[in-house]
C-alpha atoms as one frame of an Amber mdcrd trajectory, in Angstrom:
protein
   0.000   0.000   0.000   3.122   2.264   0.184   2.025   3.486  -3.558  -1.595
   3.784  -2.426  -0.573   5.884   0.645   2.020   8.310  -1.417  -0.878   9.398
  -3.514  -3.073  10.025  -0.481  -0.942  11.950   1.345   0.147  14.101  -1.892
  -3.540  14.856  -2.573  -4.156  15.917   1.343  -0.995  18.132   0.851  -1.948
  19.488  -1.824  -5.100  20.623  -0.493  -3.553  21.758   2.736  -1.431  24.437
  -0.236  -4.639  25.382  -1.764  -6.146  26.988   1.266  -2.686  29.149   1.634
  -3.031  30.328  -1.896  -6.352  30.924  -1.390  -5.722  33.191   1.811  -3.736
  35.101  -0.310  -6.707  36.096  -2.533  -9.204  36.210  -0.189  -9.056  39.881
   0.712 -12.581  40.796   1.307 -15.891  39.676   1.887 -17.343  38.699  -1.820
 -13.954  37.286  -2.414 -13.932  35.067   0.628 -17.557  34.293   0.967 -18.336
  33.869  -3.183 -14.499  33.842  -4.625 -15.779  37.520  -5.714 -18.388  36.348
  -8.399 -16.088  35.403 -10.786 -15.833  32.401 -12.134 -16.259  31.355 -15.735
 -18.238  28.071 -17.096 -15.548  25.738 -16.873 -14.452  26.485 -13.041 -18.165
  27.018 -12.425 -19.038  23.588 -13.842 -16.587  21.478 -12.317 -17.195  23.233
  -8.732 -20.492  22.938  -8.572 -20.416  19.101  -9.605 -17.629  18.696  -7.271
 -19.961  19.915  -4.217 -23.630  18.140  -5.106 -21.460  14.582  -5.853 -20.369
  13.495  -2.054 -19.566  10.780  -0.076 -23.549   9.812  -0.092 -23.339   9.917
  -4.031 -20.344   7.862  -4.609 -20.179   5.008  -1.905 -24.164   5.437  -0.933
 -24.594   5.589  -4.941 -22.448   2.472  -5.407 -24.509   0.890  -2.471 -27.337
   1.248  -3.798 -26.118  -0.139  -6.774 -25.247  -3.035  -4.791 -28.729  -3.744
  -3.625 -31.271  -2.570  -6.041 -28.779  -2.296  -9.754 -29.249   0.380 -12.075
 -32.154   1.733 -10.363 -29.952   2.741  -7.457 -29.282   5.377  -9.661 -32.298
   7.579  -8.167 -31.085   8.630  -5.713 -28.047  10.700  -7.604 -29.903  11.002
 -10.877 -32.481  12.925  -8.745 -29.626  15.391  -7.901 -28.891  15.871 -11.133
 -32.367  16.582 -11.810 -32.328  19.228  -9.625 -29.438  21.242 -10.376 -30.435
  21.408 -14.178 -33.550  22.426 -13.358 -32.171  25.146 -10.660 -29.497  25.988
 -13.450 -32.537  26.208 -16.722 -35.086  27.774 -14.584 -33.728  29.619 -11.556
 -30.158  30.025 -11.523 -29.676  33.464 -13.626 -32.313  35.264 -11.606 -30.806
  34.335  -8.410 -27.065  35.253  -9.716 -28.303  38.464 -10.446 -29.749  39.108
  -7.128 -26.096  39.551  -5.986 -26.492  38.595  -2.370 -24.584  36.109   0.191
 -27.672  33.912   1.837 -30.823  32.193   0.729 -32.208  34.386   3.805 -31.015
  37.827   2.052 -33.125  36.903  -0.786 -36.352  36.085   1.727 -35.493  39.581
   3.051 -35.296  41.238  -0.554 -38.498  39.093  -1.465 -41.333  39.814   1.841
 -39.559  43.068   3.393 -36.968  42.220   5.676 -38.804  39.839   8.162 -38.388
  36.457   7.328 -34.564  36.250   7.805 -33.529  35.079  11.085 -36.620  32.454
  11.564 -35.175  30.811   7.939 -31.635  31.376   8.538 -31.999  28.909  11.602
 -33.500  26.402   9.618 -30.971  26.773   7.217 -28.341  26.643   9.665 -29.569
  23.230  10.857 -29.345  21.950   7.466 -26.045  22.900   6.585 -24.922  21.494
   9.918 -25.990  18.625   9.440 -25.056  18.235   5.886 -20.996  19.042   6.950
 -21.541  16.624   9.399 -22.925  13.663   7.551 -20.170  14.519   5.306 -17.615
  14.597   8.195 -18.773  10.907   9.464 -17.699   9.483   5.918 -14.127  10.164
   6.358 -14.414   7.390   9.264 -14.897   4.567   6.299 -12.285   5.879   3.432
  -9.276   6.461   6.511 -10.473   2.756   8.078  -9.856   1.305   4.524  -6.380
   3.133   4.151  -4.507   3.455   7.222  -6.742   0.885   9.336  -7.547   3.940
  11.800  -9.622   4.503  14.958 -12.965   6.432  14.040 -12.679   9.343  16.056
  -9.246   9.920  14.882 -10.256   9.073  11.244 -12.926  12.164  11.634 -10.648
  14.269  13.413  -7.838  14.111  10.725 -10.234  14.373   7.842 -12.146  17.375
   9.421  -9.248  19.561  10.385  -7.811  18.839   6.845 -11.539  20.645   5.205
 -11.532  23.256   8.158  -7.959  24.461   7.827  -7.963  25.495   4.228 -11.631
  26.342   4.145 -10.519  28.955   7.349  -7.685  30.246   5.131  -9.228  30.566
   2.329 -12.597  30.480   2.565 -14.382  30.234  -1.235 -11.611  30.812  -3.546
  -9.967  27.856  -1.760 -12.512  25.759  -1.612 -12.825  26.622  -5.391  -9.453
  25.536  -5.870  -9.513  22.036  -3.745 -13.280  21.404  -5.859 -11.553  21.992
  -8.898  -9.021  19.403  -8.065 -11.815  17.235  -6.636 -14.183  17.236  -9.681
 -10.836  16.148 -12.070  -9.654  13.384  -9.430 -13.091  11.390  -9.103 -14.065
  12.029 -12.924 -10.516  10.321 -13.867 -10.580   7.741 -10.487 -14.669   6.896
 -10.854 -15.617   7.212 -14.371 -12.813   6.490 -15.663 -10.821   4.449 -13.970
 -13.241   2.369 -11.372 -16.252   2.093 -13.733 -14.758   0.113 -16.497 -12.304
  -2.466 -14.455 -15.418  -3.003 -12.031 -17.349  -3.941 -15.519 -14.709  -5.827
 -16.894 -13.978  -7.556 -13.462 -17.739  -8.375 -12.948 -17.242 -10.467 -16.669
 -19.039  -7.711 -18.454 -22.679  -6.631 -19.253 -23.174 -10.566 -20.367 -22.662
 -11.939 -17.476 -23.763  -9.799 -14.682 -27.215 -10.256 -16.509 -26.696 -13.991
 -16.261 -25.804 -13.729 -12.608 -28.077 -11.632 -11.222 -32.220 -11.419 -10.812
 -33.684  -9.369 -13.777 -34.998  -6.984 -11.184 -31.555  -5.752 -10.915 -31.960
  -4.233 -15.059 -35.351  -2.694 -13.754 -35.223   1.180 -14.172 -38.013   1.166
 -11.313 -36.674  -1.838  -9.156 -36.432   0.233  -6.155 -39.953   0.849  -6.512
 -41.975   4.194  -7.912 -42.503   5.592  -3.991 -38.712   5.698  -3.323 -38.489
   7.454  -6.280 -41.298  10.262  -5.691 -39.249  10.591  -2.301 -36.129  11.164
  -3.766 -37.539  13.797  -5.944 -39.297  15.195  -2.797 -36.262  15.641  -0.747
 -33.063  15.576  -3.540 -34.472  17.424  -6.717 -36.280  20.310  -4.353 -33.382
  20.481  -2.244 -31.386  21.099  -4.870 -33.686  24.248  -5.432 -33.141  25.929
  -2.320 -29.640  25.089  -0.301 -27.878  27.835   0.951 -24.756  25.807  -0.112
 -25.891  25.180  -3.818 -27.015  28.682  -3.761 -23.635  30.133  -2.682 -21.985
  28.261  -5.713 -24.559  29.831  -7.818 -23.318  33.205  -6.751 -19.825  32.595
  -6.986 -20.939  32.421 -11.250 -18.891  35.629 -13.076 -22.419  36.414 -14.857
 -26.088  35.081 -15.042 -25.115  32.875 -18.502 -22.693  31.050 -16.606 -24.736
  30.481 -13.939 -27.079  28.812 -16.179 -25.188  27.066 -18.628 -22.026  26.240
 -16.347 -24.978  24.167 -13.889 -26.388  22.855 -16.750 -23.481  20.927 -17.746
 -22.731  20.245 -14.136 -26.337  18.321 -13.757 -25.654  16.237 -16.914 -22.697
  14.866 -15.245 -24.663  14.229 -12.250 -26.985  11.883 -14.192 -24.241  10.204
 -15.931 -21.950  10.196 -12.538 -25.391   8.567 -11.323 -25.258   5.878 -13.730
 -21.848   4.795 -13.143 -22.412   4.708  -9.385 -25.318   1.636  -9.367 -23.251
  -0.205 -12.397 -20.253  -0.375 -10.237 -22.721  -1.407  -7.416 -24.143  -3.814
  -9.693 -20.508  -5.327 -10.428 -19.592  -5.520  -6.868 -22.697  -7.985  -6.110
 -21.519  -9.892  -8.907 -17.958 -10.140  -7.257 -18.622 -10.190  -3.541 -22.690
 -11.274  -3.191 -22.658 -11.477   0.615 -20.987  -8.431   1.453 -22.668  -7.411
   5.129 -23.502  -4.252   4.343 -24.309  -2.586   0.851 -22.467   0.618   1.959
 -19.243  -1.699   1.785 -19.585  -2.320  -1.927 -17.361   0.650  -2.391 -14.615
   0.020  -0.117 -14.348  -3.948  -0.916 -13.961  -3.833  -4.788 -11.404  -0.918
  -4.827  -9.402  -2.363  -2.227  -9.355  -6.122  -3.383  -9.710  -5.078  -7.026
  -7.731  -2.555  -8.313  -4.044  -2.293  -8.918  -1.468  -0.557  -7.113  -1.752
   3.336  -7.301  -4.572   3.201  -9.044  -6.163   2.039  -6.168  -4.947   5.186
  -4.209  -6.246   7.271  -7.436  -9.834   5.809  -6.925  -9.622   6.188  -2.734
  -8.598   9.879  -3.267 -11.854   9.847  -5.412 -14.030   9.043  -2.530 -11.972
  11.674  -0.023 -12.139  14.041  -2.894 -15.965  13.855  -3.111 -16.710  13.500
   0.885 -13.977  16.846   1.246 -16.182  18.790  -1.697 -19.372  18.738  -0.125
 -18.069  18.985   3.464 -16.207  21.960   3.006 -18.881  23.448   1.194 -21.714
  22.981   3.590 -19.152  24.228   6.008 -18.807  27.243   4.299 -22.413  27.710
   4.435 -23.056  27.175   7.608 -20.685  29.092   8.800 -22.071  32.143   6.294
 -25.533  31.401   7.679 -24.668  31.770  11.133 -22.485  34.779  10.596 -24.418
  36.783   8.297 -27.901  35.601   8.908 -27.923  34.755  12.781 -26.006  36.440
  14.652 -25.745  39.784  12.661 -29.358  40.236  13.569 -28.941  39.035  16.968
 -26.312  41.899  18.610 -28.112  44.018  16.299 -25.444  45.357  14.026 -26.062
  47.392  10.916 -24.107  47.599   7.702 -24.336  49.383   4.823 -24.354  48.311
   1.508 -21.103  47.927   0.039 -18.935  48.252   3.003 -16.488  45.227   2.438
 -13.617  45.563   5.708 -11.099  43.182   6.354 -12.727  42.754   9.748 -15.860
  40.981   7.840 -13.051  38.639   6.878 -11.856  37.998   9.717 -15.205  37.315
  11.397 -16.253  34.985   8.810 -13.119  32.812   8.934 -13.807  32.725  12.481
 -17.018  31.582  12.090 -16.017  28.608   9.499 -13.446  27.742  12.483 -15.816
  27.538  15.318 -18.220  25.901  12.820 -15.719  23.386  11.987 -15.116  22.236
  15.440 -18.682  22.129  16.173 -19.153  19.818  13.114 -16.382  17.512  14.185
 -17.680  17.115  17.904 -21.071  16.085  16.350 -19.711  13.686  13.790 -18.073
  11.961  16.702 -21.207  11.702  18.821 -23.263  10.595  15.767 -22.938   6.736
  13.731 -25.914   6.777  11.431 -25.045   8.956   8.872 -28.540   7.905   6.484
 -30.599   9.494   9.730 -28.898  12.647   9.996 -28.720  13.261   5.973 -32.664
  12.743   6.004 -33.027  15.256   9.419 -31.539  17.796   7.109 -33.566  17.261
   3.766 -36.387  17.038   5.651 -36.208  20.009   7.609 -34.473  22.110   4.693
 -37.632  20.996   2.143 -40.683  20.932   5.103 -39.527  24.625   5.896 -37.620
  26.709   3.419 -38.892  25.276   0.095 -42.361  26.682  -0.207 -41.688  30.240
   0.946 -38.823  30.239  -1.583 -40.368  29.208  -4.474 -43.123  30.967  -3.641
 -41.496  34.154  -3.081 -40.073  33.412  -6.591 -43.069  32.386  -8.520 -45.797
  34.264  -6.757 -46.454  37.826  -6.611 -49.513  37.759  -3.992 -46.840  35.967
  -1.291 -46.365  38.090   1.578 -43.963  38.009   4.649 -46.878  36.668   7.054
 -47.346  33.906   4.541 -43.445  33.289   4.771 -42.965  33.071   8.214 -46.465
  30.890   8.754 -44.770  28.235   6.104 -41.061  28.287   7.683 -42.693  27.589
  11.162 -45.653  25.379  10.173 -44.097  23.546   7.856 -40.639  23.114   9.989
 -42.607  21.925  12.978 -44.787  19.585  11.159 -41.681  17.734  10.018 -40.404
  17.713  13.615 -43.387  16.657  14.959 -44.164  13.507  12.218 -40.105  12.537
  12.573 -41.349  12.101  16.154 -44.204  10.154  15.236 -43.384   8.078  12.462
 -39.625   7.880  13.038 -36.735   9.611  10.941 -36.437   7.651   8.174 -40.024
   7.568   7.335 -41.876   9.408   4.340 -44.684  10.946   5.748 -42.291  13.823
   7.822 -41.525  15.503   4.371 -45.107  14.200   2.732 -47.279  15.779   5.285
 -44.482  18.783   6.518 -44.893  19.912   2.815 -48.289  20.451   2.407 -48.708
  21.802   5.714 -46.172  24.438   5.053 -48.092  24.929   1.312 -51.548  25.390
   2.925 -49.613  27.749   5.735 -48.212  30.126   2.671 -51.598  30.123   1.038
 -54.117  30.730   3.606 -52.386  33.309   5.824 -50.592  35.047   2.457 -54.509
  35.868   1.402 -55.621  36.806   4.810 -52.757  39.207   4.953 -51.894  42.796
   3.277 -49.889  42.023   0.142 -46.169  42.896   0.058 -45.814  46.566  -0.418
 -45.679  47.659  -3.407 -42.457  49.372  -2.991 -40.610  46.515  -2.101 -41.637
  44.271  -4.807 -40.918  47.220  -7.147 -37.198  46.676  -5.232 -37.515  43.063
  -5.746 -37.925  43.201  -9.434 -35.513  45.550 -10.264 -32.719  42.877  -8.560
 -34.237  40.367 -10.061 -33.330  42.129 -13.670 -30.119  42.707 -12.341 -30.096
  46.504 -12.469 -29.609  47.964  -8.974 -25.947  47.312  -7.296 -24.971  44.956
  -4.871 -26.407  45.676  -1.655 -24.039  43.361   0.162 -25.906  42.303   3.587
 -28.401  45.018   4.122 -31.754  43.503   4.915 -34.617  45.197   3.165 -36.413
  48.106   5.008 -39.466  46.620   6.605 -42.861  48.056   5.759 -45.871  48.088
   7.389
């Protein structure tokens, strides 16, 4: 494994010099928090697919693979399905918007009252997103260096949190960059076809396995409507796809740049629940599906290549942990505790000292998320705690607010808090893993929006007048400023 090792440690080096380069750029607030909204389709692109594709889509895609075939793909393929339809439909208007938080744009949207309620939600989502992410390291560091769990989470996590302190966006740009090439070359590339090949080809996996396992719709058509549910929407609305989104140099490359990036998702999808498919072929009673991943690269694949394909898997688990950490981190700075000690800034002041607090706040962030990973094991429980209370509460005020003119703040606030404690209430009831939290949380939170947005004063026309003019992209950056409230 010396070989295998070499190339590990190289890539976690190499990441480690990112973040200094990155500090170096990093010199004010847009630059730190959104790499200063400038980067073109190809860096765009390969970021954004870098930080949607994590641990959960490569070994939990291969998994699934492992257990259902090529309709494991869902899961992933109904990422990709919501990124291109973020990127066709949404994406340019919310570039343009120029602002740091998904709770900015509820400010800009209802009048400045629906941001801290939402930016707590959001918060809890992007926590728990970094920390899901965090608990993978635990499994790619056990199959390397054999280590102890805590200590595999501890080394992985202060790796993400160092250069995403240093550097904040432009470094975690730089790493994703990196990332996207290493698991398109070790997954696609490299994994996919010796896993085929391995397996005795199409031929005989077909011979060797039930014909449920070709099904499109083996995992069965209510999985599926849940994936959409939870993936595809959430897709829509995350604070951390949304910071990517305004990281984009203009509102064509937000569009086009995601589009290409959810096209990759569907094929990365693809070549997830084939290599899945292989592994039952080559190891049919492995104990757990979520080994499929671990098992064929290590018994598999050659010498360095090996290490290629494991710095795959750290590459995607490091993407999308470092940038819900960023997120979080942004949430809780800008959206939470801004508000709280009741500071006011005006629009376009960009200090150093915003820099400073906001690599503080990926720091303490960082710790908290490792603490957490090491006091949580089920890493399926804690992803579904976060869809479900990012979709149950944010997605219907956002859309709304996007879609639908007569929306007011009332109607905003009623959905966040009805629809957020619905889901907590039914996770209670039903248990975590069970559909009817996000089924039921929805609609609640729908009706909520509706009824009260009616029974209310519609938004003032002043502030919609605002609303549309950011929309089109012709008033200036307004930095973090909430909206003035109106009566």
């Amino acid at each position: 494994m010396a070989v295998d090792y070499t190339v590990i440690v190289v890539y976690l080096a190499g990441m480690l010099a990112m973040g200094w380069w990155g500090m170096r750029r990093a010199r004010s607030k847009s630059e730190f928090l959104v790499a200063g909204r400038r980067l073109g389709p190809a860096m765009y692109s390969g970021t954004m697919a870098a930080i949607v594709l994590g641990g959960a889509s490569t070994i939990g895609g291969v998994g699934l693979g492992y257990k259902y075939g090529l309709s494991g793909a869902w899961m992933v393929f109904t990422i990709g399905l919501g990124l291109l339809a973020l990127s066709v439909f949404f994406s340019a208007r919310i570039a343009r918007l120029k602002v740091y938080t998904v709770s900015e744009m509820l400010d800009l949207r209802y009048g400045g009252r629906a941001g801290l309620i939402s930016g707590v939600v959001m918060w809890a989502y992007t926590l728990m997103l970094a920390v899901t992410s965090t608990i993978a390291y635990a499994t790619i560091f056990d199959v390397l260096f054999d280590l102890n769990r805590t200590v595999a989470i501890i080394l992985g996590g202060a790796i993400v949190v160092a250069y995403s302190t240093l550097g904040g966006m432009w470094s975690i740009t730089l790493t994703d960059m990196v990332q996207f090439v290493v698991k398109t070359i070790g997954v696609l590339l490299l994994l996919l076809p010796i896993a085929v090949v391995k397996a005795g080809g199409f031929s005989e996996m077909k011979a060797k396995l039930p014909t449920s396992y070709f099904d499109p719709l083996g995992i069965g058509g209510e999985t599926i409507f849940t994936y959409v549910l939870i993936y595809t929407f959430g897709m829509l609305i995350g604070q951390d796809i949304w910071q990517r989104v305004f990281t984009a140099r203009s509102d064509t490359t937000a569009k086009w740049g995601g589009t290409v990036a959810g096209t990759y998702c569907l094929v990365y999808a693809i070549a997830g629940a084939v290599i899945g498919t292989a592994a039952k072929v080559l190891y049919p009673d492995l104990g757990s599906a979520d080994d499929a991943f671990a098992t064929i690269v290590k018994d598999d694949l050659p010498i360095g290549i090996r290490g290629l394909v494991l710095a795959a898997a750290l590459a995607a688990v490091m993407s999308t942990s470092s940038g819900a950490l960023i997120a979080c981190a942004t949430v809780a700075n800008n959206d939470i505790w801004s508000r709280l000690r009741g500071a006011v800034r005006r629009g376009g002041e960009e200090a150093h000292d915003e820099v400073k607090g906001n690599r503080v706040f990926i720091l303490i962030m960082g710790v908290g998320v490792i603490c957490t990973a090491i006091a949580l094991n089920n890493v399926v429980e804690a992803l579904t705690v976060a869809y479900n209370l990012l979709v149950g509460g944010l997605l219907v005020p956002i859309l709304g607010g996007l879609l639908w003119k007569r929306g007011t703040a009332q109607g905003a606030l009623a959905s966040v808090i009805v629809g957020g404690a619905a889901v907590i209430g039914l996770m209670a009831t039903f248990g975590i893993l069970a559909n009817e939290p996000v089924y039921y949380g929805l609609l609640s939170s729908l009706a909520a929006y509706v009824i009260v947005s009616l029974a209310t004063k519609p938004t003032d026309e002043a502030v919609l007048t605002a609303w549309r003019e950011r929309l089109a992209g012709r008033t200036p950056e307004l930095a973090s400023e909430p909206a003035p409230a109106h009566q």
